[in-house]
PDB file of C-alpha atoms in Angstrom:
ATOM      1  CA  MET A   1     184.542 -10.140 223.741  1.00 49.00           C
ATOM      2  CA  GLU A   2     186.104  -9.384 227.124  1.00 57.00           C
ATOM      3  CA  ARG A   3     186.760 -12.504 229.143  1.00 45.00           C
ATOM      4  CA  ARG A   4     185.970 -12.533 232.843  1.00 53.00           C
ATOM      5  CA  SER A   5     187.785 -15.716 233.825  1.00 47.00           C
ATOM      6  CA  ASP A   6     190.404 -13.775 235.743  1.00 48.00           C
ATOM      7  CA  GLU A   7     187.758 -12.057 237.874  1.00 50.00           C
ATOM      8  CA  VAL A   8     185.934 -15.103 239.256  1.00 48.00           C
ATOM      9  CA  THR A   9     187.292 -18.134 241.113  1.00 65.00           C
ATOM     10  CA  ALA A  10     186.638 -21.698 240.013  1.00 75.00           C
ATOM     11  CA  PRO A  11     183.038 -22.847 240.566  1.00 86.00           C
ATOM     12  CA  ASP A  12     182.142 -24.118 244.041  1.00 92.00           C
ATOM     13  CA  PRO A  13     179.784 -27.146 244.189  1.00 95.00           C
ATOM     14  CA  LEU A  14     178.003 -25.479 247.116  1.00 95.00           C
ATOM     15  CA  ALA A  15     177.346 -22.316 245.108  1.00 96.00           C
ATOM     16  CA  PRO A  16     173.907 -21.678 243.599  1.00 97.00           C
ATOM     17  CA  ILE A  17     172.838 -22.123 240.000  1.00 98.00           C
ATOM     18  CA  GLY A  18     172.076 -18.797 238.322  1.00 97.00           C
ATOM     19  CA  VAL A  19     168.998 -18.635 236.085  1.00 97.00           C
ATOM     20  CA  PHE A  20     167.638 -15.600 234.267  1.00 97.00           C
ATOM     21  CA  ASP A  21     164.947 -14.476 231.858  1.00 95.00           C
ATOM     22  CA  SER A  22     163.382 -11.202 230.783  1.00 92.00           C
ATOM     23  CA  GLY A  23     160.441 -11.888 233.087  1.00 88.00           C
ATOM     24  CA  ALA A  24     158.555 -14.765 234.645  1.00 89.00           C
ATOM     25  CA  GLY A  25     158.702 -17.209 231.722  1.00 90.00           C
ATOM     26  CA  GLY A  26     162.046 -18.633 232.764  1.00 93.00           C
ATOM     27  CA  LEU A  27     160.428 -19.832 235.970  1.00 92.00           C
ATOM     28  CA  THR A  28     159.283 -22.859 233.949  1.00 92.00           C
ATOM     29  CA  VAL A  29     162.978 -23.723 233.621  1.00 95.00           C
ATOM     30  CA  ALA A  30     163.692 -22.872 237.268  1.00 94.00           C
ATOM     31  CA  ARG A  31     160.810 -25.110 238.374  1.00 92.00           C
ATOM     32  CA  ALA A  32     162.157 -28.009 236.290  1.00 93.00           C
ATOM     33  CA  ILE A  33     165.654 -27.541 237.753  1.00 96.00           C
ATOM     34  CA  MET A  34     164.220 -27.473 241.273  1.00 93.00           C
ATOM     35  CA  ASP A  35     162.264 -30.668 240.572  1.00 92.00           C
ATOM     36  CA  GLN A  36     165.166 -32.556 238.997  1.00 94.00           C
ATOM     37  CA  LEU A  37     167.890 -31.168 241.286  1.00 96.00           C
ATOM     38  CA  PRO A  38     166.189 -30.614 244.665  1.00 93.00           C
ATOM     39  CA  ASP A  39     169.482 -30.382 246.557  1.00 95.00           C
ATOM     40  CA  GLU A  40     170.673 -27.385 244.540  1.00 96.00           C
ATOM     41  CA  SER A  41     170.473 -23.728 245.568  1.00 95.00           C
ATOM     42  CA  LEU A  42     169.245 -21.340 242.896  1.00 95.00           C
ATOM     43  CA  ILE A  43     169.196 -17.611 242.166  1.00 94.00           C
ATOM     44  CA  TYR A  44     166.682 -16.462 239.564  1.00 94.00           C
ATOM     45  CA  VAL A  45     166.610 -13.006 237.998  1.00 94.00           C
ATOM     46  CA  GLY A  46     163.690 -11.701 235.969  1.00 92.00           C
ATOM     47  CA  ASP A  47     164.760  -8.576 234.097  1.00 93.00           C
ATOM     48  CA  THR A  48     161.267  -7.125 234.296  1.00 90.00           C
ATOM     49  CA  ALA A  49     162.480  -3.529 234.062  1.00 91.00           C
ATOM     50  CA  ASN A  50     163.758  -4.197 230.536  1.00 92.00           C
ATOM     51  CA  GLY A  51     161.593  -7.102 229.367  1.00 87.00           C
ATOM     52  CA  PRO A  52     159.989  -8.652 227.577  1.00 90.00           C
ATOM     53  CA  TYR A  53     162.990  -9.122 225.312  1.00 92.00           C
ATOM     54  CA  GLY A  54     161.027 -10.506 222.356  1.00 88.00           C
ATOM     55  CA  PRO A  55     160.133  -7.177 220.687  1.00 89.00           C
ATOM     56  CA  LEU A  56     163.619  -5.673 221.191  1.00 92.00           C
ATOM     57  CA  PRO A  57     166.485  -5.629 218.666  1.00 92.00           C
ATOM     58  CA  LEU A  58     168.921  -8.453 219.365  1.00 91.00           C
ATOM     59  CA  ALA A  59     171.711  -5.953 220.108  1.00 94.00           C
ATOM     60  CA  ARG A  60     169.616  -4.439 222.905  1.00 95.00           C
ATOM     61  CA  VAL A  61     168.689  -7.885 224.198  1.00 95.00           C
ATOM     62  CA  ARG A  62     172.368  -8.799 224.269  1.00 95.00           C
ATOM     63  CA  GLU A  63     173.195  -5.707 226.346  1.00 96.00           C
ATOM     64  CA  HIS A  64     170.455  -6.320 228.900  1.00 96.00           C
ATOM     65  CA  ALA A  65     171.099 -10.057 229.113  1.00 96.00           C
ATOM     66  CA  LEU A  66     174.852  -9.688 229.591  1.00 96.00           C
ATOM     67  CA  ALA A  67     174.194  -7.142 232.354  1.00 95.00           C
ATOM     68  CA  VAL A  68     172.110  -9.634 234.298  1.00 95.00           C
ATOM     69  CA  ALA A  69     174.499 -12.510 233.568  1.00 96.00           C
ATOM     70  CA  ASP A  70     177.478 -10.421 234.716  1.00 95.00           C
ATOM     71  CA  SER A  71     175.711  -9.733 238.002  1.00 94.00           C
ATOM     72  CA  LEU A  72     174.902 -13.401 238.575  1.00 95.00           C
ATOM     73  CA  VAL A  73     178.455 -14.510 237.829  1.00 95.00           C
ATOM     74  CA  ASP A  74     179.771 -11.788 240.130  1.00 94.00           C
ATOM     75  CA  ARG A  75     177.589 -13.279 242.872  1.00 93.00           C
ATOM     76  CA  GLY A  76     179.468 -16.544 242.491  1.00 95.00           C
ATOM     77  CA  VAL A  77     177.020 -18.870 240.730  1.00 97.00           C
ATOM     78  CA  LYS A  78     178.526 -22.183 239.663  1.00 98.00           C
ATOM     79  CA  ALA A  79     176.539 -22.425 236.428  1.00 98.00           C
ATOM     80  CA  LEU A  80     174.544 -19.962 234.357  1.00 98.00           C
ATOM     81  CA  VAL A  81     171.237 -20.888 232.720  1.00 98.00           C
ATOM     82  CA  ILE A  82     169.895 -18.577 230.010  1.00 98.00           C
ATOM     83  CA  ALA A  83     166.211 -19.392 230.505  1.00 97.00           C
ATOM     84  CA  CYS A  84     165.073 -17.256 227.588  1.00 95.00           C
ATOM     85  CA  ASN A  85     165.053 -18.223 223.912  1.00 93.00           C
ATOM     86  CA  THR A  86     165.541 -14.635 222.731  1.00 93.00           C
ATOM     87  CA  ALA A  87     168.482 -14.058 225.074  1.00 95.00           C
ATOM     88  CA  SER A  88     169.982 -17.410 224.054  1.00 94.00           C
ATOM     89  CA  ALA A  89     169.844 -16.341 220.414  1.00 93.00           C
ATOM     90  CA  ALA A  90     171.355 -12.951 221.235  1.00 94.00           C
ATOM     91  CA  MET A  91     174.252 -13.728 223.564  1.00 94.00           C
ATOM     92  CA  LEU A  92     175.008 -17.439 223.984  1.00 92.00           C
ATOM     93  CA  ARG A  93     178.350 -17.336 222.164  1.00 90.00           C
ATOM     94  CA  ASP A  94     179.359 -14.205 224.073  1.00 93.00           C
ATOM     95  CA  ALA A  95     178.411 -15.795 227.392  1.00 94.00           C
ATOM     96  CA  ARG A  96     180.429 -18.950 226.789  1.00 94.00           C
ATOM     97  CA  GLU A  97     183.506 -16.878 225.919  1.00 94.00           C
ATOM     98  CA  ARG A  98     182.945 -14.393 228.731  1.00 95.00           C
ATOM     99  CA  TYR A  99     182.388 -16.540 231.835  1.00 96.00           C
ATOM    100  CA  PRO A 100     184.451 -19.238 233.577  1.00 94.00           C
ATOM    101  CA  VAL A 101     181.346 -21.188 234.609  1.00 96.00           C
ATOM    102  CA  PRO A 102     179.268 -23.581 232.478  1.00 96.00           C
ATOM    103  CA  VAL A 103     176.543 -21.876 230.430  1.00 97.00           C
ATOM    104  CA  VAL A 104     173.344 -23.756 229.563  1.00 97.00           C
ATOM    105  CA  GLU A 105     170.693 -22.387 227.211  1.00 96.00           C
ATOM    106  CA  VAL A 106     167.224 -23.453 226.057  1.00 95.00           C
ATOM    107  CA  ILE A 107     167.330 -23.701 222.247  1.00 95.00           C
ATOM    108  CA  GLN A 108     169.576 -26.707 221.640  1.00 94.00           C
ATOM    109  CA  PRO A 109     167.894 -28.930 224.261  1.00 94.00           C
ATOM    110  CA  ALA A 110     164.453 -28.281 222.755  1.00 95.00           C
ATOM    111  CA  ALA A 111     165.716 -28.743 219.201  1.00 96.00           C
ATOM    112  CA  ARG A 112     167.354 -32.075 220.069  1.00 95.00           C
ATOM    113  CA  ARG A 113     164.165 -33.350 221.672  1.00 96.00           C
ATOM    114  CA  ALA A 114     162.055 -32.236 218.698  1.00 97.00           C
ATOM    115  CA  VAL A 115     164.339 -34.003 216.209  1.00 97.00           C
ATOM    116  CA  ALA A 116     164.256 -37.164 218.336  1.00 96.00           C
ATOM    117  CA  THR A 117     160.455 -36.985 218.643  1.00 97.00           C
ATOM    118  CA  THR A 118     159.292 -36.255 215.088  1.00 98.00           C
ATOM    119  CA  ARG A 119     158.166 -39.121 212.912  1.00 97.00           C
ATOM    120  CA  SER A 120     157.394 -37.178 209.748  1.00 97.00           C
ATOM    121  CA  GLY A 121     160.329 -34.754 209.901  1.00 97.00           C
ATOM    122  CA  ARG A 122     157.942 -31.793 209.922  1.00 98.00           C
ATOM    123  CA  ILE A 123     158.631 -29.692 213.019  1.00 98.00           C
ATOM    124  CA  GLY A 124     157.017 -26.418 214.025  1.00 98.00           C
ATOM    125  CA  VAL A 125     158.443 -23.708 216.259  1.00 98.00           C
ATOM    126  CA  ILE A 126     156.505 -20.899 217.903  1.00 97.00           C
ATOM    127  CA  ALA A 127     158.570 -18.138 219.447  1.00 95.00           C
ATOM    128  CA  THR A 128     159.037 -14.391 219.763  1.00 92.00           C
ATOM    129  CA  ARG A 129     159.743 -12.289 216.697  1.00 92.00           C
ATOM    130  CA  ALA A 130     163.374 -11.872 217.710  1.00 91.00           C
ATOM    131  CA  THR A 131     163.935 -15.607 218.140  1.00 93.00           C
ATOM    132  CA  VAL A 132     162.293 -16.426 214.806  1.00 95.00           C
ATOM    133  CA  ALA A 133     164.276 -13.693 213.032  1.00 93.00           C
ATOM    134  CA  SER A 134     167.547 -14.962 214.524  1.00 93.00           C
ATOM    135  CA  LEU A 135     167.093 -18.349 212.770  1.00 95.00           C
ATOM    136  CA  ALA A 136     168.500 -19.953 215.924  1.00 94.00           C
ATOM    137  CA  TYR A 137     166.202 -22.974 215.644  1.00 96.00           C
ATOM    138  CA  ASP A 138     166.947 -23.320 211.934  1.00 96.00           C
ATOM    139  CA  ASP A 139     170.641 -23.501 212.819  1.00 95.00           C
ATOM    140  CA  ALA A 140     169.959 -25.924 215.670  1.00 95.00           C
ATOM    141  CA  VAL A 141     168.266 -28.497 213.415  1.00 95.00           C
ATOM    142  CA  ALA A 142     170.353 -27.854 210.299  1.00 93.00           C
ATOM    143  CA  ALA A 143     172.410 -31.013 210.728  1.00 90.00           C
ATOM    144  CA  ALA A 144     169.362 -33.266 211.065  1.00 93.00           C
ATOM    145  CA  ALA A 145     168.529 -35.049 207.824  1.00 92.00           C
ATOM    146  CA  GLY A 146     165.024 -34.804 206.466  1.00 94.00           C
ATOM    147  CA  VAL A 147     163.769 -32.122 208.847  1.00 96.00           C
ATOM    148  CA  GLU A 148     161.472 -29.387 207.561  1.00 97.00           C
ATOM    149  CA  LEU A 149     161.027 -26.489 209.991  1.00 97.00           C
ATOM    150  CA  THR A 150     158.096 -24.069 210.103  1.00 98.00           C
ATOM    151  CA  SER A 151     158.591 -21.130 212.468  1.00 98.00           C
ATOM    152  CA  VAL A 152     155.876 -18.694 213.530  1.00 98.00           C
ATOM    153  CA  ALA A 153     156.153 -15.622 215.755  1.00 97.00           C
ATOM    154  CA  CYS A 154     153.484 -15.286 218.462  1.00 97.00           C
ATOM    155  CA  PRO A 155     154.320 -11.859 219.929  1.00 91.00           C
ATOM    156  CA  LYS A 156     151.258 -11.382 222.135  1.00 94.00           C
ATOM    157  CA  PHE A 157     151.572 -14.700 223.957  1.00 95.00           C
ATOM    158  CA  VAL A 158     154.134 -13.313 226.413  1.00 90.00           C
ATOM    159  CA  GLU A 159     151.888 -10.382 227.249  1.00 89.00           C
ATOM    160  CA  PHE A 160     149.012 -12.738 228.091  1.00 91.00           C
ATOM    161  CA  VAL A 161     151.184 -14.946 230.300  1.00 88.00           C
ATOM    162  CA  GLU A 162     152.690 -11.977 232.151  1.00 82.00           C
ATOM    163  CA  ARG A 163     149.128 -10.785 232.827  1.00 84.00           C
ATOM    164  CA  GLY A 164     148.176 -14.211 234.113  1.00 84.00           C
ATOM    165  CA  ILE A 165     145.752 -14.956 231.261  1.00 90.00           C
ATOM    166  CA  THR A 166     146.395 -18.495 230.061  1.00 91.00           C
ATOM    167  CA  SER A 167     142.925 -19.702 229.094  1.00 93.00           C
ATOM    168  CA  GLY A 168     139.636 -18.398 227.717  1.00 94.00           C
ATOM    169  CA  ARG A 169     138.156 -17.575 224.352  1.00 95.00           C
ATOM    170  CA  GLN A 170     140.356 -14.547 223.705  1.00 95.00           C
ATOM    171  CA  VAL A 171     143.667 -16.359 224.073  1.00 96.00           C
ATOM    172  CA  LEU A 172     142.337 -19.465 222.295  1.00 97.00           C
ATOM    173  CA  GLY A 173     141.230 -17.342 219.336  1.00 97.00           C
ATOM    174  CA  LEU A 174     144.656 -15.722 219.234  1.00 97.00           C
ATOM    175  CA  ALA A 175     146.338 -19.124 219.326  1.00 97.00           C
ATOM    176  CA  GLU A 176     144.187 -20.442 216.495  1.00 97.00           C
ATOM    177  CA  ALA A 177     145.082 -17.429 214.364  1.00 98.00           C
ATOM    178  CA  TYR A 178     148.807 -17.587 215.102  1.00 98.00           C
ATOM    179  CA  LEU A 179     149.025 -21.336 214.570  1.00 98.00           C
ATOM    180  CA  ALA A 180     147.256 -21.524 211.211  1.00 98.00           C
ATOM    181  CA  PRO A 181     150.622 -21.850 209.343  1.00 98.00           C
ATOM    182  CA  ILE A 182     151.616 -24.619 211.751  1.00 98.00           C
ATOM    183  CA  ARG A 183     148.438 -26.557 210.981  1.00 98.00           C
ATOM    184  CA  ASP A 184     148.874 -25.931 207.254  1.00 98.00           C
ATOM    185  CA  ALA A 185     152.413 -27.363 207.434  1.00 98.00           C
ATOM    186  CA  ASP A 186     151.035 -30.593 208.928  1.00 98.00           C
ATOM    187  CA  VAL A 187     153.733 -30.788 211.604  1.00 98.00           C
ATOM    188  CA  ASP A 188     153.720 -33.652 214.083  1.00 98.00           C
ATOM    189  CA  THR A 189     155.989 -31.935 216.628  1.00 98.00           C
ATOM    190  CA  LEU A 190     155.790 -28.354 217.900  1.00 98.00           C
ATOM    191  CA  VAL A 191     158.493 -26.618 219.919  1.00 97.00           C
ATOM    192  CA  LEU A 192     157.266 -24.082 222.455  1.00 96.00           C
ATOM    193  CA  GLY A 193     160.158 -21.762 221.634  1.00 94.00           C
ATOM    194  CA  CYS A 194     159.659 -19.311 224.486  1.00 92.00           C
ATOM    195  CA  THR A 195     159.813 -20.197 228.156  1.00 91.00           C
ATOM    196  CA  HIS A 196     156.519 -18.382 228.745  1.00 90.00           C
ATOM    197  CA  TYR A 197     154.651 -20.670 226.375  1.00 93.00           C
ATOM    198  CA  PRO A 198     154.335 -23.830 228.528  1.00 91.00           C
ATOM    199  CA  LEU A 199     151.670 -22.012 230.521  1.00 90.00           C
ATOM    200  CA  LEU A 200     149.703 -21.784 227.277  1.00 95.00           C
ATOM    201  CA  SER A 201     150.199 -25.447 226.367  1.00 95.00           C
ATOM    202  CA  GLY A 202     146.513 -26.202 226.885  1.00 96.00           C
ATOM    203  CA  VAL A 203     145.256 -23.663 224.346  1.00 97.00           C
ATOM    204  CA  VAL A 204     148.141 -24.422 221.992  1.00 98.00           C
ATOM    205  CA  GLN A 205     147.255 -28.118 222.044  1.00 98.00           C
ATOM    206  CA  LEU A 206     143.614 -27.270 221.329  1.00 97.00           C
ATOM    207  CA  ALA A 207     144.698 -25.085 218.411  1.00 97.00           C
ATOM    208  CA  VAL A 208     146.972 -27.653 216.740  1.00 98.00           C
ATOM    209  CA  GLY A 209     145.260 -30.912 217.682  1.00 97.00           C
ATOM    210  CA  ASP A 210     146.113 -33.883 219.878  1.00 96.00           C
ATOM    211  CA  HIS A 211     148.154 -35.550 217.127  1.00 97.00           C
ATOM    212  CA  VAL A 212     150.903 -32.922 217.541  1.00 98.00           C
ATOM    213  CA  THR A 213     153.501 -33.502 220.257  1.00 98.00           C
ATOM    214  CA  LEU A 214     154.458 -30.361 222.170  1.00 97.00           C
ATOM    215  CA  VAL A 215     158.103 -29.942 223.182  1.00 96.00           C
ATOM    216  CA  SER A 216     158.956 -27.604 226.062  1.00 91.00           C
ATOM    217  CA  SER A 217     162.555 -26.601 226.607  1.00 86.00           C
ATOM    218  CA  ALA A 218     162.176 -26.466 230.396  1.00 89.00           C
ATOM    219  CA  GLU A 219     162.507 -30.179 231.170  1.00 88.00           C
ATOM    220  CA  GLU A 220     165.183 -30.703 228.514  1.00 90.00           C
ATOM    221  CA  THR A 221     167.206 -27.744 229.801  1.00 95.00           C
ATOM    222  CA  ALA A 222     167.063 -29.079 233.356  1.00 95.00           C
ATOM    223  CA  LYS A 223     168.454 -32.385 232.052  1.00 94.00           C
ATOM    224  CA  ASP A 224     171.302 -30.448 230.437  1.00 96.00           C
ATOM    225  CA  VAL A 225     172.003 -28.694 233.744  1.00 97.00           C
ATOM    226  CA  LEU A 226     172.163 -32.086 235.479  1.00 97.00           C
ATOM    227  CA  ARG A 227     174.513 -33.407 232.803  1.00 96.00           C
ATOM    228  CA  VAL A 228     176.801 -30.360 232.973  1.00 97.00           C
ATOM    229  CA  LEU A 229     177.007 -30.350 236.779  1.00 97.00           C
ATOM    230  CA  THR A 230     177.642 -34.085 236.873  1.00 97.00           C
ATOM    231  CA  SER A 231     180.399 -33.984 234.261  1.00 96.00           C
ATOM    232  CA  GLY A 232     182.039 -31.021 236.008  1.00 95.00           C
ATOM    233  CA  ASP A 233     181.790 -32.625 239.460  1.00 96.00           C
ATOM    234  CA  LEU A 234     179.711 -29.637 240.570  1.00 97.00           C
ATOM    235  CA  LEU A 235     176.672 -31.346 242.084  1.00 97.00           C
ATOM    236  CA  ARG A 236     175.809 -30.118 245.553  1.00 96.00           C
ATOM    237  CA  PRO A 237     176.154 -32.954 248.091  1.00 94.00           C
ATOM    238  CA  HIS A 238     172.874 -34.425 249.270  1.00 91.00           C
ATOM    239  CA  ASP A 239     174.165 -34.274 252.849  1.00 90.00           C
ATOM    240  CA  ALA A 240     175.395 -30.661 252.710  1.00 89.00           C
ATOM    241  CA  GLU A 241     175.331 -29.013 256.142  1.00 89.00           C
ATOM    242  CA  SER A 242     173.144 -26.085 255.078  1.00 88.00           C
ATOM    243  CA  PRO A 243     169.825 -26.507 253.246  1.00 89.00           C
ATOM    244  CA  ALA A 244     169.363 -25.428 249.655  1.00 90.00           C
ATOM    245  CA  THR A 245     168.062 -21.893 249.174  1.00 90.00           C
ATOM    246  CA  ARG A 246     166.047 -20.341 246.344  1.00 90.00           C
ATOM    247  CA  GLU A 247     166.107 -16.615 245.689  1.00 90.00           C
ATOM    248  CA  PHE A 248     163.986 -14.885 243.048  1.00 89.00           C
ATOM    249  CA  LEU A 249     165.063 -11.402 242.011  1.00 90.00           C
ATOM    250  CA  VAL A 250     163.571  -8.815 239.702  1.00 91.00           C
ATOM    251  CA  THR A 251     164.812  -5.551 238.240  1.00 91.00           C
ATOM    252  CA  GLY A 252     161.287  -4.103 238.194  1.00 88.00           C
ATOM    253  CA  ASP A 253     158.196  -4.275 240.394  1.00 83.00           C
ATOM    254  CA  PRO A 254     158.414  -7.269 242.767  1.00 84.00           C
ATOM    255  CA  ASP A 255     154.700  -7.295 243.602  1.00 80.00           C
ATOM    256  CA  SER A 256     153.488  -7.777 240.033  1.00 79.00           C
ATOM    257  CA  PHE A 257     156.189 -10.408 239.509  1.00 82.00           C
ATOM    258  CA  ARG A 258     155.128 -12.235 242.669  1.00 81.00           C
ATOM    259  CA  ARG A 259     151.554 -12.490 241.434  1.00 78.00           C
ATOM    260  CA  VAL A 260     152.631 -14.034 238.139  1.00 79.00           C
ATOM    261  CA  ALA A 261     155.343 -16.188 239.743  1.00 81.00           C
ATOM    262  CA  SER A 262     152.793 -17.869 241.998  1.00 78.00           C
ATOM    263  CA  ARG A 263     151.305 -19.468 238.868  1.00 75.00           C
ATOM    264  CA  PHE A 264     154.690 -21.019 238.027  1.00 76.00           C
ATOM    265  CA  LEU A 265     155.916 -21.956 241.497  1.00 78.00           C
ATOM    266  CA  GLY A 266     152.771 -22.116 243.624  1.00 71.00           C
ATOM    267  CA  PRO A 267     151.573 -19.824 246.409  1.00 63.00           C
ATOM    268  CA  GLY A 268     153.635 -18.771 249.401  1.00 59.00           C
ATOM    269  CA  LEU A 269     156.130 -16.385 247.829  1.00 53.00           C
ATOM    270  CA  VAL A 270     156.969 -13.422 250.043  1.00 42.00           C
ATOM    271  CA  ALA A 271     158.267 -10.163 248.541  1.00 43.00           C
ATOM    272  CA  VAL A 272     161.161  -8.471 250.367  1.00 33.00           C
ATOM    273  CA  GLY A 273     163.393  -5.567 249.410  1.00 35.00           C
ATOM    274  CA  ARG A 274     166.961  -6.093 248.315  1.00 41.00           C
ATOM    275  CA  SER A 275     169.674  -3.730 247.170  1.00 28.00           C
ATOM    276  CA  GLY A 276     172.129  -4.404 244.371  1.00 44.00           C
ATOM    277  CA  ALA A 277     172.494  -2.501 241.120  1.00 42.00           C
ATOM    278  CA  VAL A 278     172.612  -4.335 237.818  1.00 48.00           C
ATOM    279  CA  ARG A 279     175.145  -2.863 235.429  1.00 44.00           C
ATOM    280  CA  SER A 280     175.095  -3.267 231.701  1.00 40.00           C
ATOM    281  CA  SER A 281     177.973  -4.764 229.765  1.00 40.00           C
ATOM    282  CA  THR A 282     178.862  -1.238 228.693  1.00 39.00           C
ATOM    283  CA  GLY A 283     179.127  -0.081 232.310  1.00 41.00           C
ATOM    284  CA  ARG A 284     175.803   1.774 232.429  1.00 38.00           C
ATOM    285  CA  SER A 285     173.419   1.096 235.287  1.00 39.00           C
ATOM    286  CA  SER A 286     170.415  -0.966 234.342  1.00 42.00           C
ATOM    287  CA  SER A 287     166.985   0.138 235.449  1.00 41.00           C
ATOM    288  CA  GLY A 288     166.540   0.380 239.209  1.00 39.00           C
ATOM    289  CA  ARG A 289     167.611  -2.063 241.863  1.00 46.00           C
ATOM    290  CA  TRP A 290     167.021  -5.709 242.335  1.00 52.00           C
ATOM    291  CA  SER A 291     164.131  -6.589 244.569  1.00 52.00           C
ATOM    292  CA  ALA A 292     163.834 -10.100 245.903  1.00 53.00           C
ATOM    293  CA  VAL A 293     160.973 -12.552 246.003  1.00 52.00           C
ATOM    294  CA  ARG A 294     161.990 -15.484 248.153  1.00 53.00           C
ATOM    295  CA  SER A 295     160.553 -18.958 248.395  1.00 52.00           C
ATOM    296  CA  GLY A 296     161.174 -21.941 250.580  1.00 48.00           C
ATOM    297  CA  THR A 297     163.067 -25.014 249.506  1.00 46.00           C
ATOM    298  CA  SER A 298     160.066 -27.116 248.600  1.00 42.00           C
TER     299      SER A 298
END
């Protein structure tokens, strides 16, 4: 794996945090980072031209994800957050070898919280097909004694979230069908193993029952970002001269992204054009240009 440490200077505490996902799901992580670290600037990229990543082979996910990560690191981010379970499974090791900035992902934080939360040792995971097939969560909890993991793929959940459908009989019926193996396993803790899934937490909770504790990686990942920035002395000063900025970029259609993003971040996003090609790790241009969706600092 080619290292890029000679191409980028040491991280600057005033630089933004880079966050990316295949679409809008990673905004749950971005929102948690913004809430826990309000002084920090942030650049978010949704690779909507190539996502969702869940149905893709992991090799293709790796290529697309490294392309976006390369572009963020080239823009000078001080830390990189892989806000996508599928991308984390596909390229985490590569990213940590490739970049001179801290890399935070979403699988380990959620797995740690689930292990700490369970009382029975029976933990469920719902995720994309690619994440389930990667066995990334199995590896993450392998060292925990007495843990029995049940993983179920819920491929259509992402499609519903990206369309803005997070409640109603159709999605509840789908959830009940998907989660039957989870109920049969009698888990007491369920990991929402895709960053889109927190927006479906209501129907998921209905499907599994109130006795099951849901674990979202978003809050746990934001805590990891805080820990990493603190240990690396990379926190942005509270009294910095310029205010924090948040920039939300997409590789596909910014208008459709803006409509979905408003559900994650609230209304008031304004779509503006922005140039900047995303190149794949093999040197090929990724689909289209980045377009930007900007928000305020609140």
